[in-house]
CSV table of C-alpha atoms and ligand atoms in Angstrom, one decimal:
chain,number,residue,atom,x,y,z
A,11,MET,CA,-68.5,127.7,-92.5
A,12,SER,CA,-71.3,128.8,-90.3
A,13,HIS,CA,-74.3,126.8,-90.9
A,14,ILE,CA,-74.8,124.2,-93.7
A,15,HIS,CA,-78.2,122.7,-93.9
A,16,VAL,CA,-78.7,119.8,-96.2
A,17,ILE,CA,-82.3,118.9,-97.2
A,18,ASN,CA,-83.3,115.6,-98.7
A,19,LEU,CA,-86.7,115.6,-100.2
A,20,PRO,CA,-88.7,112.9,-101.9
A,21,LEU,CA,-88.2,112.9,-105.6
A,22,LYS,CA,-91.7,112.1,-106.6
A,23,ILE,CA,-95.0,112.1,-104.8
A,24,ILE,CA,-97.9,110.5,-106.7
A,25,ILE,CA,-101.4,110.8,-105.3
A,26,GLY,CA,-104.5,109.8,-107.1
A,27,SER,CA,-107.2,107.3,-107.8
A,28,ASN,CA,-106.1,103.9,-108.9
A,29,VAL,CA,-102.5,105.1,-109.4
A,30,LEU,CA,-101.3,101.6,-108.5
A,31,ASP,CA,-102.7,100.4,-111.8
A,32,ASN,CA,-99.7,102.1,-113.4
A,33,ILE,CA,-97.1,100.9,-111.0
A,34,ASN,CA,-94.7,99.9,-113.8
A,35,GLU,CA,-94.9,103.3,-115.5
A,36,ILE,CA,-94.3,104.9,-112.1
A,37,ILE,CA,-91.3,102.7,-111.5
A,38,GLU,CA,-89.9,103.7,-114.9
A,39,SER,CA,-90.7,107.4,-114.3
A,40,ILE,CA,-88.5,107.4,-111.2
A,41,GLY,CA,-85.7,105.6,-113.0
A,42,LEU,CA,-86.0,102.4,-111.1
A,43,ASN,CA,-86.8,100.1,-114.1
A,44,LYS,CA,-83.2,99.1,-114.4
A,45,ILE,CA,-83.3,97.6,-110.9
A,46,THR,CA,-83.2,93.8,-110.9
A,47,LYS,CA,-83.9,93.0,-107.3
A,48,ILE,CA,-86.5,94.7,-105.1
A,49,GLY,CA,-87.3,94.0,-101.5
A,50,MET,CA,-90.8,94.5,-100.4
A,51,VAL,CA,-92.0,94.8,-96.8
A,52,THR,CA,-95.7,94.5,-96.3
A,53,GLY,CA,-98.4,93.2,-93.8
A,54,ARG,CA,-100.6,90.2,-94.1
A,55,LYS,CA,-103.7,92.1,-95.1
A,56,THR,CA,-101.9,94.8,-97.0
A,57,TYR,CA,-100.2,92.0,-99.1
A,58,GLU,CA,-103.7,90.9,-100.2
A,59,ILE,CA,-104.9,94.5,-100.8
A,60,ALA,CA,-101.8,95.8,-102.7
A,61,GLY,CA,-98.6,93.9,-102.1
A,62,ALA,CA,-99.5,90.9,-104.2
A,63,ARG,CA,-100.5,93.1,-107.1
A,64,ILE,CA,-97.3,95.1,-107.0
A,65,GLU,CA,-95.2,91.9,-106.7
A,66,GLY,CA,-97.0,90.4,-109.7
A,67,GLU,CA,-96.5,93.5,-111.9
A,68,LEU,CA,-92.9,93.8,-111.1
A,69,THR,CA,-92.2,90.1,-111.6
A,70,GLU,CA,-93.8,90.4,-115.0
A,71,LYS,CA,-91.2,93.0,-115.9
A,72,ASN,CA,-88.5,90.6,-114.9
A,73,ILE,CA,-87.8,92.4,-111.7
A,74,SER,CA,-87.2,89.9,-109.0
A,75,VAL,CA,-89.1,90.6,-105.7
A,76,LYS,CA,-88.2,89.4,-102.3
A,77,THR,CA,-91.2,89.9,-100.0
A,78,TRP,CA,-91.3,90.0,-96.2
A,79,ILE,CA,-94.7,89.9,-94.5
A,80,VAL,CA,-94.3,91.5,-91.0
A,81,GLU,CA,-96.7,91.5,-88.1
A,82,SER,CA,-94.8,93.9,-85.9
A,83,SER,CA,-92.2,96.6,-86.2
A,84,THR,CA,-89.6,95.5,-83.7
A,85,ILE,CA,-86.0,96.3,-84.1
A,86,ASN,CA,-85.2,92.5,-84.2
A,87,THR,CA,-87.6,91.9,-87.2
A,88,ALA,CA,-86.1,94.9,-88.9
A,89,GLU,CA,-82.5,93.7,-88.4
A,90,GLU,CA,-83.3,90.2,-89.6
A,91,ILE,CA,-84.7,91.7,-92.8
A,92,VAL,CA,-81.6,93.9,-93.1
A,93,SER,CA,-79.3,90.8,-93.2
A,94,GLU,CA,-81.6,88.9,-95.6
A,95,ALA,CA,-81.8,92.0,-97.9
A,96,LYS,CA,-78.0,92.1,-97.9
A,97,ASN,CA,-77.8,88.4,-98.7
A,98,ASN,CA,-80.3,88.8,-101.5
A,99,GLU,CA,-78.5,91.8,-102.9
A,100,VAL,CA,-81.6,93.9,-102.8
A,101,LYS,CA,-81.2,97.2,-104.7
A,102,LEU,CA,-84.4,99.0,-103.7
A,103,MET,CA,-86.8,98.7,-100.8
A,104,ILE,CA,-90.6,99.2,-101.1
A,105,GLY,CA,-92.9,99.6,-98.1
A,106,VAL,CA,-96.5,98.6,-98.7
A,107,GLY,CA,-98.9,99.0,-95.8
A,108,GLY,CA,-99.6,101.1,-92.8
A,109,GLY,CA,-97.1,102.2,-90.3
A,110,LYS,CA,-95.2,99.0,-89.5
A,111,ALA,CA,-94.3,97.9,-93.0
A,112,ILE,CA,-93.3,101.4,-94.1
A,113,ASP,CA,-91.2,102.0,-91.0
A,114,ILE,CA,-89.3,98.7,-91.5
A,115,ALA,CA,-88.8,99.3,-95.2
A,116,LYS,CA,-87.3,102.8,-94.4
A,117,TYR,CA,-85.0,101.3,-91.8
A,118,VAL,CA,-83.8,98.5,-94.0
A,119,ALA,CA,-83.2,100.9,-96.9
A,120,TYR,CA,-81.1,103.1,-94.6
A,121,LYS,CA,-79.1,100.1,-93.3
A,122,ILE,CA,-78.4,98.7,-96.7
A,123,ASP,CA,-77.9,102.2,-98.2
A,124,ARG,CA,-80.5,101.9,-100.9
A,125,ASP,CA,-83.6,103.9,-101.8
A,126,VAL,CA,-87.1,103.3,-100.4
A,127,VAL,CA,-90.4,103.8,-102.1
A,128,ASN,CA,-93.5,104.1,-99.8
A,129,ILE,CA,-96.8,102.8,-100.9
A,130,PRO,CA,-99.2,103.6,-98.0
A,131,THR,CA,-102.5,101.6,-97.8
A,132,ALA,CA,-103.8,103.7,-94.9
A,133,ALA,CA,-103.4,107.4,-93.9
A,134,SER,CA,-102.9,106.9,-90.2
A,135,HIS,CA,-99.6,108.7,-89.5
A,136,ASP,CA,-97.1,111.1,-91.0
A,137,GLY,CA,-94.2,108.6,-91.4
A,138,ILE,CA,-95.4,108.2,-95.1
A,139,ALA,CA,-93.1,110.9,-96.3
A,140,SER,CA,-90.7,111.5,-93.5
A,141,PRO,CA,-87.2,110.0,-92.9
A,142,PHE,CA,-88.2,108.9,-89.4
A,143,ALA,CA,-89.1,105.4,-88.4
A,144,SER,CA,-90.5,104.2,-85.1
A,145,LEU,CA,-89.5,100.7,-84.2
A,146,THR,CA,-90.3,98.9,-81.0
A,147,GLY,CA,-87.9,97.1,-78.8
A,148,LEU,CA,-85.5,100.0,-78.5
A,149,ASP,CA,-84.7,101.6,-75.1
A,150,LYS,CA,-87.2,104.4,-75.8
A,151,PRO,CA,-90.2,104.6,-78.0
A,152,MET,CA,-88.9,107.4,-80.2
A,153,SER,CA,-88.4,107.7,-83.9
A,154,ILE,CA,-85.0,107.1,-85.5
A,155,LEU,CA,-83.6,109.0,-88.5
A,156,THR,CA,-83.5,106.7,-91.5
A,157,LYS,CA,-83.9,107.7,-95.1
A,158,THR,CA,-86.1,110.1,-96.9
A,159,PRO,CA,-88.3,108.1,-99.2
A,160,ARG,CA,-87.3,108.4,-102.9
A,161,ALA,CA,-91.0,108.3,-103.9
A,162,ILE,CA,-94.4,108.1,-102.3
A,163,ILE,CA,-97.2,106.4,-104.2
A,164,ALA,CA,-100.5,107.1,-102.5
A,165,ASP,CA,-103.5,105.3,-104.2
A,166,ILE,CA,-106.5,107.2,-102.8
A,167,ASP,CA,-108.8,104.3,-103.7
A,168,ILE,CA,-106.9,101.8,-101.7
A,169,ILE,CA,-106.4,104.2,-98.8
A,170,SER,CA,-110.1,105.0,-98.7
A,171,LYS,CA,-110.9,101.3,-98.3
A,172,ALA,CA,-108.9,101.1,-95.1
A,173,PRO,CA,-110.8,101.1,-91.8
A,174,SER,CA,-112.0,104.7,-91.1
A,175,ARG,CA,-110.5,104.6,-87.7
A,176,LEU,CA,-107.1,104.7,-89.3
A,177,LEU,CA,-107.9,107.8,-91.3
A,178,LYS,CA,-109.2,109.5,-88.1
A,179,ALA,CA,-106.0,108.6,-86.4
A,180,GLY,CA,-104.1,110.3,-89.3
A,181,VAL,CA,-106.1,113.5,-88.6
A,182,GLY,CA,-105.1,113.1,-84.9
A,183,ASP,CA,-101.5,112.9,-85.8
A,184,LEU,CA,-101.8,116.1,-87.8
A,185,LEU,CA,-103.7,118.0,-85.1
A,186,GLY,CA,-100.6,117.4,-83.0
A,187,LYS,CA,-98.6,119.8,-85.1
A,188,LEU,CA,-100.5,122.7,-83.4
A,189,VAL,CA,-98.6,121.7,-80.2
A,190,ALA,CA,-95.4,120.5,-81.8
A,191,VAL,CA,-94.7,123.8,-83.5
A,192,ARG,CA,-95.5,125.8,-80.3
A,193,ASP,CA,-93.0,123.5,-78.4
A,194,TRP,CA,-90.4,124.1,-81.1
A,195,ARG,CA,-90.8,127.9,-80.8
A,196,LEU,CA,-90.6,127.6,-77.1
A,197,ALA,CA,-87.4,125.6,-77.2
A,198,HIS,CA,-86.0,128.2,-79.6
A,199,ARG,CA,-86.8,131.1,-77.3
A,200,LEU,CA,-85.7,129.4,-74.1
A,201,ARG,CA,-82.9,127.2,-75.3
A,202,GLY,CA,-81.7,128.9,-78.5
A,203,GLU,CA,-82.5,125.7,-80.3
A,204,TYR,CA,-82.5,125.8,-84.1
A,205,TYR,CA,-85.9,126.9,-85.4
A,206,GLY,CA,-86.8,126.8,-89.1
A,207,GLU,CA,-89.8,129.0,-89.7
A,208,TYR,CA,-90.6,127.5,-93.1
A,209,ALA,CA,-90.7,123.9,-91.8
A,210,ALA,CA,-92.8,125.1,-88.8
A,211,LYS,CA,-95.3,126.8,-91.1
A,212,LEU,CA,-95.5,123.8,-93.4
A,213,ALA,CA,-96.2,121.5,-90.4
A,214,LEU,CA,-98.8,124.0,-89.1
A,215,LEU,CA,-100.4,124.2,-92.5
A,216,SER,CA,-101.0,120.4,-92.5
A,217,ALA,CA,-103.0,120.8,-89.2
A,218,LYS,CA,-104.9,123.8,-90.5
A,219,HIS,CA,-105.7,121.9,-93.7
A,220,VAL,CA,-107.5,119.1,-91.9
A,221,ILE,CA,-109.2,121.6,-89.6
A,222,LYS,CA,-110.5,123.5,-92.6
A,223,TYR,CA,-111.8,120.4,-94.3
A,224,SER,CA,-113.0,118.6,-91.2
A,225,GLU,CA,-116.6,118.4,-92.5
A,226,LEU,CA,-115.3,116.7,-95.6
A,227,ILE,CA,-113.2,114.3,-93.7
A,228,ALA,CA,-116.1,113.5,-91.3
A,229,SER,CA,-118.3,112.7,-94.3
A,230,ASN,CA,-116.0,109.8,-95.2
A,231,SER,CA,-115.7,111.1,-98.7
A,232,ILE,CA,-112.8,110.3,-101.0
A,233,GLU,CA,-112.0,114.0,-101.2
A,234,GLY,CA,-111.6,113.9,-97.4
A,235,VAL,CA,-109.1,111.0,-97.7
A,236,ARG,CA,-107.1,113.0,-100.1
A,237,VAL,CA,-107.0,116.0,-97.7
A,238,VAL,CA,-105.6,113.8,-95.0
A,239,VAL,CA,-103.0,112.2,-97.3
A,240,GLU,CA,-101.9,115.6,-98.5
A,241,GLY,CA,-101.6,116.8,-94.9
A,242,LEU,CA,-99.6,113.7,-93.8
A,243,ILE,CA,-97.2,114.2,-96.7
A,244,SER,CA,-96.7,117.9,-96.0
A,245,SER,CA,-95.9,117.1,-92.4
A,246,GLY,CA,-93.4,114.5,-93.5
A,247,VAL,CA,-91.8,117.0,-95.9
A,248,ALA,CA,-91.7,119.5,-93.1
A,249,MET,CA,-89.6,117.0,-91.1
A,250,CYS,CA,-87.3,116.5,-94.2
A,251,ILE,CA,-86.8,120.3,-94.4
A,252,ALA,CA,-86.1,120.6,-90.7
A,253,GLY,CA,-83.9,117.6,-90.6
A,254,SER,CA,-85.6,116.5,-87.4
A,255,SER,CA,-89.0,115.5,-86.2
A,256,ARG,CA,-89.3,118.8,-84.3
A,257,PRO,CA,-92.0,120.4,-86.5
A,258,ALA,CA,-94.2,117.3,-86.2
A,259,SER,CA,-93.5,116.0,-82.7
A,260,GLY,CA,-93.7,117.8,-79.3
A,261,SER,CA,-95.2,117.2,-75.9
A,262,GLU,CA,-98.3,115.7,-77.4
A,263,HIS,CA,-96.1,113.0,-78.9
A,264,LEU,CA,-94.2,112.5,-75.6
A,265,PHE,CA,-97.6,112.0,-73.9
A,266,SER,CA,-98.5,109.4,-76.6
A,267,HIS,CA,-95.2,107.6,-76.2
A,268,ALA,CA,-95.7,107.6,-72.4
A,269,LEU,CA,-99.1,106.0,-72.8
A,270,GLU,CA,-97.6,103.4,-75.2
A,271,ILE,CA,-95.0,102.5,-72.5
A,272,LEU,CA,-97.7,102.1,-69.8
A,273,LYS,CA,-100.3,100.4,-72.0
A,274,PRO,CA,-98.8,99.1,-75.2
A,275,GLY,CA,-101.1,98.9,-78.1
A,276,ARG,CA,-104.1,100.2,-76.3
A,277,ALA,CA,-105.0,102.9,-78.8
A,278,LEU,CA,-103.7,104.1,-82.2
A,279,HIS,CA,-100.8,106.5,-82.3
A,280,GLY,CA,-102.9,109.4,-83.8
A,281,GLU,CA,-105.7,108.9,-81.2
A,282,LYS,CA,-103.2,109.3,-78.4
A,283,VAL,CA,-101.5,112.3,-80.0
A,284,ALA,CA,-104.9,114.0,-80.5
A,285,LEU,CA,-105.8,113.5,-76.9
A,286,GLY,CA,-102.3,114.9,-76.0
A,287,THR,CA,-103.0,117.9,-78.2
A,288,ILE,CA,-106.1,118.9,-76.2
A,289,ILE,CA,-104.1,118.7,-73.0
A,290,MET,CA,-101.0,120.6,-74.2
A,291,LEU,CA,-103.0,123.4,-75.8
A,292,TYR,CA,-104.8,123.7,-72.5
A,293,ILE,CA,-101.5,123.9,-70.7
A,294,TYR,CA,-100.4,126.6,-73.2
A,295,GLY,CA,-103.5,128.6,-72.2
A,296,SER,CA,-104.6,128.5,-75.8
A,297,PRO,CA,-108.4,128.6,-76.4
A,298,LEU,CA,-107.8,126.4,-79.4
A,299,TRP,CA,-108.1,123.3,-77.2
A,300,ARG,CA,-111.9,123.6,-77.3
A,301,ARG,CA,-112.0,123.9,-81.0
A,302,VAL,CA,-109.7,120.9,-81.4
A,303,ARG,CA,-111.9,118.9,-79.1
A,304,ARG,CA,-114.9,119.9,-81.1
A,305,ILE,CA,-113.3,118.9,-84.3
A,306,MET,CA,-112.2,115.6,-82.8
A,307,LYS,CA,-115.8,114.9,-81.7
A,308,LYS,CA,-117.1,115.7,-85.1
A,309,ILE,CA,-114.6,113.4,-86.9
A,310,GLY,CA,-115.1,110.6,-84.3
A,311,LEU,CA,-111.8,110.7,-82.5
A,312,PRO,CA,-111.9,109.7,-78.8
A,313,THR,CA,-111.9,112.8,-76.5
A,314,THR,CA,-112.3,111.0,-73.1
A,315,ALA,CA,-110.4,108.4,-71.2
A,316,ARG,CA,-113.4,106.1,-71.5
A,317,GLU,CA,-113.6,106.5,-75.3
A,318,ILE,CA,-109.9,105.8,-75.8
A,319,GLY,CA,-110.1,102.8,-73.4
A,320,ILE,CA,-107.4,103.8,-71.0
A,321,GLU,CA,-108.0,104.2,-67.2
A,322,PRO,CA,-107.8,107.7,-65.8
A,323,ASP,CA,-105.0,106.9,-63.4
A,324,VAL,CA,-102.9,105.6,-66.3
A,325,ILE,CA,-103.5,108.8,-68.3
A,326,VAL,CA,-102.4,110.8,-65.2
A,327,GLU,CA,-99.3,108.7,-64.8
A,328,ALA,CA,-98.5,109.2,-68.5
A,329,LEU,CA,-98.8,113.0,-68.1
A,330,THR,CA,-96.4,113.0,-65.1
A,331,ILE,CA,-93.7,110.9,-66.9
A,332,ALA,CA,-94.0,112.4,-70.5
A,333,HIS,CA,-91.2,114.9,-69.9
A,334,LYS,CA,-88.7,112.1,-69.1
A,335,ILE,CA,-89.3,110.2,-72.4
A,336,ARG,CA,-86.9,112.4,-74.4
A,337,PRO,CA,-85.1,114.9,-72.2
A,338,ASP,CA,-83.3,116.6,-75.1
A,339,ARG,CA,-86.7,117.6,-76.5
A,340,TYR,CA,-87.7,120.7,-74.6
A,341,THR,CA,-91.5,121.3,-74.5
A,342,VAL,CA,-94.2,123.0,-72.5
A,343,LEU,CA,-93.8,120.2,-69.9
A,344,GLY,CA,-90.5,121.7,-68.9
A,345,GLU,CA,-87.8,119.8,-67.1
A,346,THR,CA,-89.9,118.7,-64.1
A,347,GLY,CA,-93.2,117.9,-65.9
A,348,LEU,CA,-96.5,117.9,-64.2
A,349,SER,CA,-97.4,117.0,-60.7
A,350,LYS,CA,-100.1,114.3,-60.2
A,351,GLU,CA,-102.5,117.0,-58.8
A,352,ALA,CA,-102.0,119.2,-61.8
A,353,ALA,CA,-102.5,116.3,-64.2
A,354,TRP,CA,-105.8,115.3,-62.5
A,355,ARG,CA,-107.0,118.9,-62.6
A,356,ILE,CA,-106.1,119.4,-66.2
A,357,LEU,CA,-107.8,116.2,-67.3
A,358,ARG,CA,-111.0,117.1,-65.4
A,359,GLU,CA,-111.0,120.6,-66.9
A,360,THR,CA,-110.6,119.4,-70.4
A,361,GLY,CA,-113.3,116.8,-69.9
A,362,ILE,CA,-111.0,113.9,-70.5
A,363,ILE,CA,-112.0,112.4,-67.2
A,364,ASP,CA,-115.1,113.2,-65.2
B,417,ZN,ZN1,-96.9,111.1,-85.1
């Protein structure tokens, strides 16, 4: 056989206002009502916002719930939960929260070979619908292939109450697709890497979607929240279709990962990705970098070293090491990356440093 491509997609995506009020109906509609033991990963705040409610409703239906409240998404925490989930004979995982809880839930589901349902409480990254999880404490800060979520339940009312900085970061993660898809095409042309046009177009669409509705998003309206959630889910589905994170992660993500290594936790993932997007579009010679920067300013995403709170020399350093983060992922940074001089010049020309 020449090329067999298997695509795992989420079975159900439920987006809307107060959808969590009907959590039991939803559980039934995806055929999970016969499950007796559910494992839930959530955060401290997100447990108060949504986790406790879900736990209560499930318990009322005689479904036993084992809850883990996590503060970080380290591989060690994830592995501890894997063994406890095995001991507790958990039959389904639920991730309730932002990035960390969802990433851990996906990883645990994968390790115990059960389904996972994601219930995001913020729209800050596109892991909501993708099979990829980023855990810390691994050799390299890259995402690992886990399991495509069986369902995604996005309660717009809950998500709209999350700090607006998280939503903006979600926009940043989506703007990155403008670069990721260019890098994918480049790798296809130069390296003969598999390229799926449909997945690429879908990822691009998610970026164009937030650009088109940037006014709406900037206005902090509930419709704007919905646009971002839809974009993040599309991007996740694009990864499901491609079978890799290629359509959603290129040199802008390598740059973000490099910053994370140099200054862990200094800015949000999507904020770093957005900054990387300006830089990489500039390197591509695309005039789009100015438009992206304008949109970022309008939405309130950091566009300078000062705003993102990272020293200029650290940003330069990140740019010069980004190509080494994941050598198998060919991008516009090439095999040798940028020199320090080039990095300084690009950062000045894009107004990131003055
Ligand atoms: Zn991302």
